[in-house]
mmCIF file of C-alpha atoms in Angstrom:
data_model
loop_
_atom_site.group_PDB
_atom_site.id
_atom_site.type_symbol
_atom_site.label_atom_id
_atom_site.label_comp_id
_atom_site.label_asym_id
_atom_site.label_seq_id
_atom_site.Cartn_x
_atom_site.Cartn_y
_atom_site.Cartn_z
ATOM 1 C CA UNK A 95 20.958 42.359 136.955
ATOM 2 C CA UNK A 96 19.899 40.078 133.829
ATOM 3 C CA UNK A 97 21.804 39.813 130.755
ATOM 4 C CA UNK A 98 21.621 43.363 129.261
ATOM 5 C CA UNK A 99 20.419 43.472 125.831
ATOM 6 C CA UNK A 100 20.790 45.857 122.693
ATOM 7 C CA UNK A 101 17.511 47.740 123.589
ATOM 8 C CA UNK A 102 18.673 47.840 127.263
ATOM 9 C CA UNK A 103 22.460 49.418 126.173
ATOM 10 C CA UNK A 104 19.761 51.939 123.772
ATOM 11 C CA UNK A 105 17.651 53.011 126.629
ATOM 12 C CA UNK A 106 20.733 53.462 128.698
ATOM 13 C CA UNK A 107 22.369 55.685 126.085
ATOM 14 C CA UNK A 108 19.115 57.585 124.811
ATOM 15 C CA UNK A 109 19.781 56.886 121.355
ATOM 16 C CA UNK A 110 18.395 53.997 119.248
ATOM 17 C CA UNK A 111 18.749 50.433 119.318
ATOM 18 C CA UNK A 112 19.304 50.491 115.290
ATOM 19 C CA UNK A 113 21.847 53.011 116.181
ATOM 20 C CA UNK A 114 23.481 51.388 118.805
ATOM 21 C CA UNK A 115 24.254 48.417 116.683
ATOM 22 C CA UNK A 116 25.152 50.461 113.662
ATOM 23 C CA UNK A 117 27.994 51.983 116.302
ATOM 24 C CA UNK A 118 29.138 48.057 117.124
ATOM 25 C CA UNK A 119 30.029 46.932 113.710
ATOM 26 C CA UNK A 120 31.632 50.568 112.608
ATOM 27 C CA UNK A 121 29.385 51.320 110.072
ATOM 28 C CA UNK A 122 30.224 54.446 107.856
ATOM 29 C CA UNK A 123 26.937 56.197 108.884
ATOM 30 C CA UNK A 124 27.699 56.402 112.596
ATOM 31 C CA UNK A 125 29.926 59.260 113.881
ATOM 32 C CA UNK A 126 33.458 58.235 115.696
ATOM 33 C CA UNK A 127 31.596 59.905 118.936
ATOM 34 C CA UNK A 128 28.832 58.093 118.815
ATOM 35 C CA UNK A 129 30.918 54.777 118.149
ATOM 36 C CA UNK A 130 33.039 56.135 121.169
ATOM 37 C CA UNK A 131 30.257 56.429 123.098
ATOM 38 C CA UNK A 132 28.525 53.145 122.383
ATOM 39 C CA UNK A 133 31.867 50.526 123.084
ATOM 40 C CA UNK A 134 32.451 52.954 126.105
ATOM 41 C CA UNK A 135 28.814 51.670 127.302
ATOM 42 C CA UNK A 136 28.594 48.338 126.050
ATOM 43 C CA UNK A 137 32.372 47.388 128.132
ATOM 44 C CA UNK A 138 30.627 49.655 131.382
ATOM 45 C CA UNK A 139 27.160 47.388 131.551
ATOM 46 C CA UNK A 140 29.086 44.023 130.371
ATOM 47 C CA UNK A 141 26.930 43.994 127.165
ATOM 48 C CA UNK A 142 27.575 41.070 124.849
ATOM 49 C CA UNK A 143 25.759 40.364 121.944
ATOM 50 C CA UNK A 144 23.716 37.371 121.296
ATOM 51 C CA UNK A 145 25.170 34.985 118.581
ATOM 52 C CA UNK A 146 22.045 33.246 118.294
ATOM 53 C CA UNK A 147 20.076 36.264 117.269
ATOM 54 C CA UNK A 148 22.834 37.361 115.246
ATOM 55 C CA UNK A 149 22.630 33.988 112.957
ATOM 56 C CA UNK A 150 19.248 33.983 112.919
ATOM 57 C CA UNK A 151 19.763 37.562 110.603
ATOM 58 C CA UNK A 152 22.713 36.107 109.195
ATOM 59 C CA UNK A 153 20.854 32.580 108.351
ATOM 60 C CA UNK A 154 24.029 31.142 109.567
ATOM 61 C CA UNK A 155 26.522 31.202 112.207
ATOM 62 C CA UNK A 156 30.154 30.447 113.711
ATOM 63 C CA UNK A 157 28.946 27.331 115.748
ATOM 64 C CA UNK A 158 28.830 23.814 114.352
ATOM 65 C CA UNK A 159 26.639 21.281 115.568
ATOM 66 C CA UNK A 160 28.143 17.922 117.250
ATOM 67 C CA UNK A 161 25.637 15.594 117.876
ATOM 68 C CA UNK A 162 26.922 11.801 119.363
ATOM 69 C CA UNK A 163 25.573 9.277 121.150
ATOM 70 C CA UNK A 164 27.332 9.172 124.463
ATOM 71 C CA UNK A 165 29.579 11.627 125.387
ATOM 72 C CA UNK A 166 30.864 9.689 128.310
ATOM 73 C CA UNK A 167 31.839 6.811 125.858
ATOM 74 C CA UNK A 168 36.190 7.786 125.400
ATOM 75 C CA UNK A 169 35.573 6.857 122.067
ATOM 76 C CA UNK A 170 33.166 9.894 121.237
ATOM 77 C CA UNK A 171 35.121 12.222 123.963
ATOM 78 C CA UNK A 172 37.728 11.840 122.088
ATOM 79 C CA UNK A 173 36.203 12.386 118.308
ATOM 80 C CA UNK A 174 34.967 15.504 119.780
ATOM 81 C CA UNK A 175 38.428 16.498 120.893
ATOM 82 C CA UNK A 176 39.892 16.306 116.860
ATOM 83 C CA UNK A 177 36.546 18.064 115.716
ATOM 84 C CA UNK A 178 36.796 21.021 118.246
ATOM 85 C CA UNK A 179 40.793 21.620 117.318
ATOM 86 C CA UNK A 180 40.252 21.844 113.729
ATOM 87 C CA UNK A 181 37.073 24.273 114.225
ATOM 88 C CA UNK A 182 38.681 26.488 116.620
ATOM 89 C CA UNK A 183 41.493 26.867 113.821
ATOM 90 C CA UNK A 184 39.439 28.068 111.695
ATOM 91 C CA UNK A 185 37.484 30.682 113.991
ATOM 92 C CA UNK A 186 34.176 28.348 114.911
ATOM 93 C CA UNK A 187 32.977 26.887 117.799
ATOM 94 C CA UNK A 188 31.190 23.368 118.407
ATOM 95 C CA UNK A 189 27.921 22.741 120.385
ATOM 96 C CA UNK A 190 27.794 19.443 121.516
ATOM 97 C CA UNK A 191 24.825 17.341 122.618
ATOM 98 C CA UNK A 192 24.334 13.965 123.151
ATOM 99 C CA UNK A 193 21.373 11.161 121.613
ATOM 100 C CA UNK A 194 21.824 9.240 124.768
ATOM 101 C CA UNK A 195 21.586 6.283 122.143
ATOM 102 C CA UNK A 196 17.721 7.289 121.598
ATOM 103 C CA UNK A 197 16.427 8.203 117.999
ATOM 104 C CA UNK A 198 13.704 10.755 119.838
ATOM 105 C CA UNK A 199 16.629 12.489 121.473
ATOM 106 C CA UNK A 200 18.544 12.616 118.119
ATOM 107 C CA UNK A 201 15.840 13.734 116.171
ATOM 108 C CA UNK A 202 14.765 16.484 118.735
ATOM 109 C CA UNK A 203 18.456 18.077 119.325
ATOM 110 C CA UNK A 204 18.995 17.585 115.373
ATOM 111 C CA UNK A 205 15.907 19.952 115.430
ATOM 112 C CA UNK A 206 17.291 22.615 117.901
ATOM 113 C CA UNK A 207 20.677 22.704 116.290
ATOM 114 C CA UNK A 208 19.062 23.508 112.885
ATOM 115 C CA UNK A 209 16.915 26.293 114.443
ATOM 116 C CA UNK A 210 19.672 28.253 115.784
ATOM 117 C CA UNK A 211 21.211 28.243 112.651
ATOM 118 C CA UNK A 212 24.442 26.046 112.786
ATOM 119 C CA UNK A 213 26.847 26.241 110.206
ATOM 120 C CA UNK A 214 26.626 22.661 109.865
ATOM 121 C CA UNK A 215 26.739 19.582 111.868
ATOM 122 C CA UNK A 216 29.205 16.695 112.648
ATOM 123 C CA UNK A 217 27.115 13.706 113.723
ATOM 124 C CA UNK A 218 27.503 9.434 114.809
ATOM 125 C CA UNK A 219 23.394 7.752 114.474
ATOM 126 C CA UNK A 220 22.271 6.474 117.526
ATOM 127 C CA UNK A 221 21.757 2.481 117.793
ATOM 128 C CA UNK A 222 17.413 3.451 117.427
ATOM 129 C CA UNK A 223 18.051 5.012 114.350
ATOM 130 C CA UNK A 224 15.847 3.494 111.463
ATOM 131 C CA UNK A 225 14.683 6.373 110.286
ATOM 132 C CA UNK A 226 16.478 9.458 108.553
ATOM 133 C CA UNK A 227 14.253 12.262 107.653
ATOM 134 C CA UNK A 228 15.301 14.353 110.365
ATOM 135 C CA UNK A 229 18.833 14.260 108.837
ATOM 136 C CA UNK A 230 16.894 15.114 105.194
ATOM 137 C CA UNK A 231 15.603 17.452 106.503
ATOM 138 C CA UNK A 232 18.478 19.373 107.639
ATOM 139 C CA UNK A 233 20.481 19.036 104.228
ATOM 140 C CA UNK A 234 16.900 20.323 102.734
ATOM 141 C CA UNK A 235 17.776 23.504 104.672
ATOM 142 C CA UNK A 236 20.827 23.798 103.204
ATOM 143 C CA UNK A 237 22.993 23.077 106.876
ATOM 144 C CA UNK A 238 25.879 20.804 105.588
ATOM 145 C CA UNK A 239 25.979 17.216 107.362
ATOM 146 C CA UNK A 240 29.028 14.859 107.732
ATOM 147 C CA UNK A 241 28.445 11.459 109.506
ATOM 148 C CA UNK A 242 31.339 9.405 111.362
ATOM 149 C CA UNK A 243 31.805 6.212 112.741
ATOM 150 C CA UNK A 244 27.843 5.211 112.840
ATOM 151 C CA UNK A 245 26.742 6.216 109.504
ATOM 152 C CA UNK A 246 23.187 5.947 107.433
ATOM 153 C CA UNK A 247 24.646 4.535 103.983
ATOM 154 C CA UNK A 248 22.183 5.826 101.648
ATOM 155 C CA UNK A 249 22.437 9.441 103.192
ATOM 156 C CA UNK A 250 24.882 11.845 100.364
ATOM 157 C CA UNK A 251 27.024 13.134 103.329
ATOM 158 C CA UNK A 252 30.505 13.093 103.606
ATOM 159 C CA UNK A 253 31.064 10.781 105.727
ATOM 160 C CA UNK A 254 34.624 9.503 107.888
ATOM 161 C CA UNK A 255 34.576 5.847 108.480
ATOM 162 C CA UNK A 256 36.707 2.580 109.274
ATOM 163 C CA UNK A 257 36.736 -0.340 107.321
ATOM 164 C CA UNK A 258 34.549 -2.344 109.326
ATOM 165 C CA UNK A 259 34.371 -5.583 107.205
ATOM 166 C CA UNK A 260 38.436 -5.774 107.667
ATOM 167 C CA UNK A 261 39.318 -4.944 111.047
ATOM 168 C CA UNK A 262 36.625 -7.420 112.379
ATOM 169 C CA UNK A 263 38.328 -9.571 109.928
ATOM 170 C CA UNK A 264 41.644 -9.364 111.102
ATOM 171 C CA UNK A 265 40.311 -9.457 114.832
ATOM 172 C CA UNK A 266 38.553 -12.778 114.098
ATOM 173 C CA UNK A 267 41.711 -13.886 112.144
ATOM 174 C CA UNK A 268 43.811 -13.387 115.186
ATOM 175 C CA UNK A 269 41.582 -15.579 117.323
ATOM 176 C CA UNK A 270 41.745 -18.234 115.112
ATOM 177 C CA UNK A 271 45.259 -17.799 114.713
ATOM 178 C CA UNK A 272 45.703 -18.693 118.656
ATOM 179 C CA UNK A 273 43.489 -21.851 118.295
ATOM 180 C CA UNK A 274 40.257 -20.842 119.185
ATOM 181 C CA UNK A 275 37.503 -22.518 117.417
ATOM 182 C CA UNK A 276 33.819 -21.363 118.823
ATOM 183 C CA UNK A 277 33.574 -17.668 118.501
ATOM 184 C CA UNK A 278 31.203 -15.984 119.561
ATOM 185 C CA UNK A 279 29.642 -12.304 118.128
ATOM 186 C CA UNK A 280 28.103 -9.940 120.562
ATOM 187 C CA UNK A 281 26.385 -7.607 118.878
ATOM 188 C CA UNK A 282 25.310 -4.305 119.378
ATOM 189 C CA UNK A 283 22.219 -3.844 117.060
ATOM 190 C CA UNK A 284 20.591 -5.007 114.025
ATOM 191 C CA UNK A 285 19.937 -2.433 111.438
ATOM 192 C CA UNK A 286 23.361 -0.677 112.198
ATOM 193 C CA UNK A 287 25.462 -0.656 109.291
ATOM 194 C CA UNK A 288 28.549 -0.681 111.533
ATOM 195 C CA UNK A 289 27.170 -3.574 112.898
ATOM 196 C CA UNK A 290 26.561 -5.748 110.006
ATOM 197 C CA UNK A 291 29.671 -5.101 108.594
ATOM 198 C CA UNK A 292 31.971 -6.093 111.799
ATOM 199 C CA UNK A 293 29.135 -9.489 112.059
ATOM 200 C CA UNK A 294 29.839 -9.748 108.248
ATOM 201 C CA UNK A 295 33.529 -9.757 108.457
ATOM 202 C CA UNK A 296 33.563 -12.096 111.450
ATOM 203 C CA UNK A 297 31.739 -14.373 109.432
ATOM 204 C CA UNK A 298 33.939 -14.455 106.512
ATOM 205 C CA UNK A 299 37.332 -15.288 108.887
ATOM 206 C CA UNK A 300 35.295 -18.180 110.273
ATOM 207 C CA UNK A 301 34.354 -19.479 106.361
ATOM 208 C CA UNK A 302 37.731 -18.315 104.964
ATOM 209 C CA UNK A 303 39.845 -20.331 107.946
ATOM 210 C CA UNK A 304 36.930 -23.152 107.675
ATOM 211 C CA UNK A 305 35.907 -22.868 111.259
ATOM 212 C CA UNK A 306 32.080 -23.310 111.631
ATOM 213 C CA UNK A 307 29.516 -20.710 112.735
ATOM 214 C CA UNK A 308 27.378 -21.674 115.658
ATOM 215 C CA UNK A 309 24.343 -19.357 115.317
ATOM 216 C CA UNK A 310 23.835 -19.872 119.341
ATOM 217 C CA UNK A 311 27.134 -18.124 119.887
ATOM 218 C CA UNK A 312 25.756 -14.747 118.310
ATOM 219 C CA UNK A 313 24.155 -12.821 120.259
ATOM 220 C CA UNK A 314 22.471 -9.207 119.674
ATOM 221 C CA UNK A 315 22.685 -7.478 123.348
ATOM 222 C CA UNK A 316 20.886 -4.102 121.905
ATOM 223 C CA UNK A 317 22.988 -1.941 123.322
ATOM 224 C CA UNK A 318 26.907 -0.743 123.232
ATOM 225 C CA UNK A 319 27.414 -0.193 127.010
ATOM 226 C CA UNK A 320 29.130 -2.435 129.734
ATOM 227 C CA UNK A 321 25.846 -3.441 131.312
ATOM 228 C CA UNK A 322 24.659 -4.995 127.647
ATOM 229 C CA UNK A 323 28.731 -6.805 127.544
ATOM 230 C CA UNK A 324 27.490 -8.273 131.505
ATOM 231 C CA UNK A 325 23.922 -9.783 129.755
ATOM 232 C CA UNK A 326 25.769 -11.226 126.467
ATOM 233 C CA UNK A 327 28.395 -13.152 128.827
ATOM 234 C CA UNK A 328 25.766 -14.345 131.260
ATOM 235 C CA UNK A 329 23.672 -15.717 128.475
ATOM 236 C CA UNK A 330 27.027 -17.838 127.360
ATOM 237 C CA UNK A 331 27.249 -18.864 130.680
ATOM 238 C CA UNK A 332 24.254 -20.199 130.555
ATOM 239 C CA UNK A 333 25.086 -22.798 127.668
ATOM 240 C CA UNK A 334 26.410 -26.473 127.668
ATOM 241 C CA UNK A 335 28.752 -25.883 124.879
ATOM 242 C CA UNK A 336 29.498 -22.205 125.391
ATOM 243 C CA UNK A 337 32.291 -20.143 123.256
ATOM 244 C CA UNK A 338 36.339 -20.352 123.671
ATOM 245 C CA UNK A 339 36.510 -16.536 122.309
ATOM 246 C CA UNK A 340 34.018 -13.760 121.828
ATOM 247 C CA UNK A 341 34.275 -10.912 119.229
ATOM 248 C CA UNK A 342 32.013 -7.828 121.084
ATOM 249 C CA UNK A 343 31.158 -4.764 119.237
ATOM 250 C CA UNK A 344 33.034 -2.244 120.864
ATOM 251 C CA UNK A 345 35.252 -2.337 124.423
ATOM 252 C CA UNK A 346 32.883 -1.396 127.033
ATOM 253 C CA UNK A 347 30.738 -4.107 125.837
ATOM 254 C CA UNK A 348 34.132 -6.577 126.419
ATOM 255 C CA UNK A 349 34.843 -4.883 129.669
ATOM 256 C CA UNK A 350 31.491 -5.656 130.923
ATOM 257 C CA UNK A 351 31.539 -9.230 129.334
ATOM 258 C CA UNK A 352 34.892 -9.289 131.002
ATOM 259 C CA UNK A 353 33.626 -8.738 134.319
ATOM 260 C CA UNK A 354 30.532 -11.136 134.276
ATOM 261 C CA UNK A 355 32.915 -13.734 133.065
ATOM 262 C CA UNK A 356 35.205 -13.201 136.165
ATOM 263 C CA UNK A 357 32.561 -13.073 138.584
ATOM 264 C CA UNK A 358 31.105 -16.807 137.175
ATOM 265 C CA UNK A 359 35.242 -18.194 138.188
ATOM 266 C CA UNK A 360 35.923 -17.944 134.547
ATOM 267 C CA UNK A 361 39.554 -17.693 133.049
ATOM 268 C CA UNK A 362 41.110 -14.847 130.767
ATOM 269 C CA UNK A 363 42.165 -16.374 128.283
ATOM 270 C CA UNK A 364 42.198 -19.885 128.908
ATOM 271 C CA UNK A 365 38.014 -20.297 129.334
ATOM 272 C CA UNK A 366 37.137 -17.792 127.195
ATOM 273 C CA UNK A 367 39.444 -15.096 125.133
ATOM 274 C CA UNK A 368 38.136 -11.329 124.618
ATOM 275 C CA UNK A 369 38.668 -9.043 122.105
ATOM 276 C CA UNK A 370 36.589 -5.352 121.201
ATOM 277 C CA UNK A 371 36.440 -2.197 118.893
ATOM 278 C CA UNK A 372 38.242 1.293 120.051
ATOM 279 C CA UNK A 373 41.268 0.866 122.100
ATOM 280 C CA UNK A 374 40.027 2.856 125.030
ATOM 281 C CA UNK A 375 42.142 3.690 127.712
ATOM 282 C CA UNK A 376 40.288 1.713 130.066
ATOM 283 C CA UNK A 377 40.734 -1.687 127.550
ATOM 284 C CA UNK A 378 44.685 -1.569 128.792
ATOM 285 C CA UNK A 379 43.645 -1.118 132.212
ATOM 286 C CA UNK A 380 42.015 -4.398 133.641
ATOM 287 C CA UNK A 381 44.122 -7.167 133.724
ATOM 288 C CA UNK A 382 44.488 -9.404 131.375
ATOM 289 C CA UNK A 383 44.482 -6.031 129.471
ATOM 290 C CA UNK A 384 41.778 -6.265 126.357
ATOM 291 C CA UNK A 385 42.596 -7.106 122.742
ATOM 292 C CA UNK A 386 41.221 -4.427 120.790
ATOM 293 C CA UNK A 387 40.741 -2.895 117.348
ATOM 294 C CA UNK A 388 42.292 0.932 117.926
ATOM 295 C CA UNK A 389 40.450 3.423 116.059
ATOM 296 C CA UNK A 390 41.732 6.974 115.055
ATOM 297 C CA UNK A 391 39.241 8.838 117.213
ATOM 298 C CA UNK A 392 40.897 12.072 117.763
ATOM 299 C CA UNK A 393 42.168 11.882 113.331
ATOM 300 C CA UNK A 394 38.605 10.922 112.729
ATOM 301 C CA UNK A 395 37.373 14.052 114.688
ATOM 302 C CA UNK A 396 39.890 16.439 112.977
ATOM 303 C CA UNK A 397 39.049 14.806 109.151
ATOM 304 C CA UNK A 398 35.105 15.203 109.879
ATOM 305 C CA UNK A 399 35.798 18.737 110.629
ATOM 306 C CA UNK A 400 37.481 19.250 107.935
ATOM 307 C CA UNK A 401 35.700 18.047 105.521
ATOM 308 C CA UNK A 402 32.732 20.298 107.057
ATOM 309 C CA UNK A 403 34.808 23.022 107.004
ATOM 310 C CA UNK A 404 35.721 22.257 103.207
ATOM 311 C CA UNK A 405 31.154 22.357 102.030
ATOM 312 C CA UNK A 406 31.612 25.390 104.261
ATOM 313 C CA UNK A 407 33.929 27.052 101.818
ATOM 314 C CA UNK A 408 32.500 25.884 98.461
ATOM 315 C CA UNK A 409 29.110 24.916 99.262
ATOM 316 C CA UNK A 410 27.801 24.961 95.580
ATOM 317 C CA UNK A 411 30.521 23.013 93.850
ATOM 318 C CA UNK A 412 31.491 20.816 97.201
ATOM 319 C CA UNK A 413 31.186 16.942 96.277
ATOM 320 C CA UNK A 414 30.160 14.430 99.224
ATOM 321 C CA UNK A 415 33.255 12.207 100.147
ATOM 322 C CA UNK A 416 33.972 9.007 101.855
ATOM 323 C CA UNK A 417 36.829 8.869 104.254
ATOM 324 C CA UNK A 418 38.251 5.372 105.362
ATOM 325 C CA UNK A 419 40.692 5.870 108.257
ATOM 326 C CA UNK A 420 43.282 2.896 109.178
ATOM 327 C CA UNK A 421 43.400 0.990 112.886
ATOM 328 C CA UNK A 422 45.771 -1.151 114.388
ATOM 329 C CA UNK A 423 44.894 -4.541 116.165
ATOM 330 C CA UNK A 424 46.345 -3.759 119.811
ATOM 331 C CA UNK A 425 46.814 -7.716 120.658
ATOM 332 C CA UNK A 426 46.794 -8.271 124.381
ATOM 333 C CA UNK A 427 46.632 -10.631 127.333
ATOM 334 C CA UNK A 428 42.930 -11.130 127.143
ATOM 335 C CA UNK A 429 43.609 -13.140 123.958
ATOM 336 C CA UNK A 430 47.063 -14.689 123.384
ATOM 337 C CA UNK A 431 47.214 -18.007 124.923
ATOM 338 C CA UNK A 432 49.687 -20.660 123.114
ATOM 339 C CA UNK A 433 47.994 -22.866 120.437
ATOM 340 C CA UNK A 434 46.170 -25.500 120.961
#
């Protein structure tokens, strides 16, 4: 048998389907044997009702939207974790899906989510996205936004962030510190205001500690997975003068670079020095475990949700907000060598 509906449970009963969902909610009008009756059935034929239909009367729901890139990325798993604690507190559920790093993708489950009514939505841009107006046109509808991590700038959204600029800063700063003097940048995308800010604060610990930029050694791999880290290291391999230390966008990119850089006889640290964004779990695992700039995923999750939760309350007087999170440089073996 198929999932039983309200007109099914009616026909079952004899009585009407207005009547039937009058009895469900306990309205005044309905008589306590009727009501009886009705919860008697509905428990006997495993009726449940459908909380899409129901927020499509209500205009809104108890489910909020989580929309990332990659859900197999720790980083996002883990974001998702701190968003689905603080929603379940509060009596809603999330509905994740993933952009699979496409703009298409994004735009069509943006779409879907908005359809079915979703109290709001929690969301990280893909690296393809350019272009906004799918995310207009959701605040248009009244469906409150907050972005994290990967965020569109000019978009009035609360929004929960790291300071980019500093902790690519410091990261650079610490290579320096140990003596190395060509660093490279691998780069995710251009476009990506996470991006240009961690390039842009590389950049100023190279002019600040007067070590020169070689634009050779920056490289945009267009993409944040460990296959794109294995392309940026073979293309340094390839050079006559390659880098002492590379800066990559996030840590599966430096795994992957990692790897490459292993396979071609290199040494870790002494060749070439490592360091990435997130402080995954599987950054401490290879060995020399990866230097890496920790971000507050599962804090970031929670404080998205909560500021969602807080336009949920007071929609009409609610004023966007910017939330900068701390990290902590986790400095490891892949880039402490003595100075030279």
């Amino acid at each position: 048998m198929g999932h039983m509906t309200l007109k099914d449970l009616a026909a079952k009963l004899g009585i009407s389907a207005s009547t039937v969902s009058r009895a469900l909610h306990d309205h005044p009008d309905i008589s306590d044997s009727t009501k009886k009756l009705v919860v008697k059935a509905a428990e006997k034929y495993g009726y449940q009702p459908n909380p899409i239909a129901q927020s499509l009367k209500k205009q809104s729901s108890k489910i909020i939207g989580v929309i990332v890139p990659e859900i197999r990325h720790n980083f996002f798993a883990t974001v998702i974790s701190g968003i689905e604690e603080v929603a379940y507190e509060a009596g809603y559920i999330i509905m994740v899906c993933q952009s699979n790093e496409t703009l298409n993708r994004e735009r069509m489950v943006t779409k879907a989510l908005a359809a079915n009514r979703v109290a709001g939505i929690i969301m990280a841009i893909s690296l393809e996205t350019t272009s906004n107006e799918h995310m207009r046109s959701v605040m248009r509808q009244g469906i409150p936004l907050v972005q994290f991590d990967r965020v569109v700038d000019e978009l009035d959204t609360g929004k929960v962030v790291i300071d980019d600029f500093r902790a690519a800063y410091r990261m650079t700063s610490h290579l320096i510190d140990r003596g190395y003097k060509r660093i490279g940048f691998l780069a995710g995308r251009e476009g990506i205001s996470m991006n240009r800010l961690r390039f842009n604060g590389y950049l100023q610990a190279l002019k600040n500690h007067n070590i020169p930029f070689f634009p050779e050694l920056n490289i945009n791999i267009g993409g944040c997975r460990g296959s794109n880290g294995r392309a940026g290291a073979e293309e340094y391999i390839k050079l006559d003068n390659p880098p002492d230390a590379v800066l990559c966008i996030n840590d599966p990119v430096a795994v992957g670079a990692f790897c490459r850089f292993r396979e071609a006889g290199w040494r870790i640290p002494e060749d070439v020095a490592l360091a990435g964004f997130s402080g995954s779990p599987e950054s401490a695992l290879i060995e020399p475990a990866l230097s890496s700039v920790a971000q507050p995923a599962f804090e970031m999750g929670k404080t998205a949700a909560s500021l969602l939760l807080k336009q949920l309350k007071d929609k009409n007087n609610f004023r966007p907000e910017t939330i900068t999170l701390e990290t902590e440089l986790l400095i490891r073996g892949s880039s402490y060598k003595e100075n030279m």
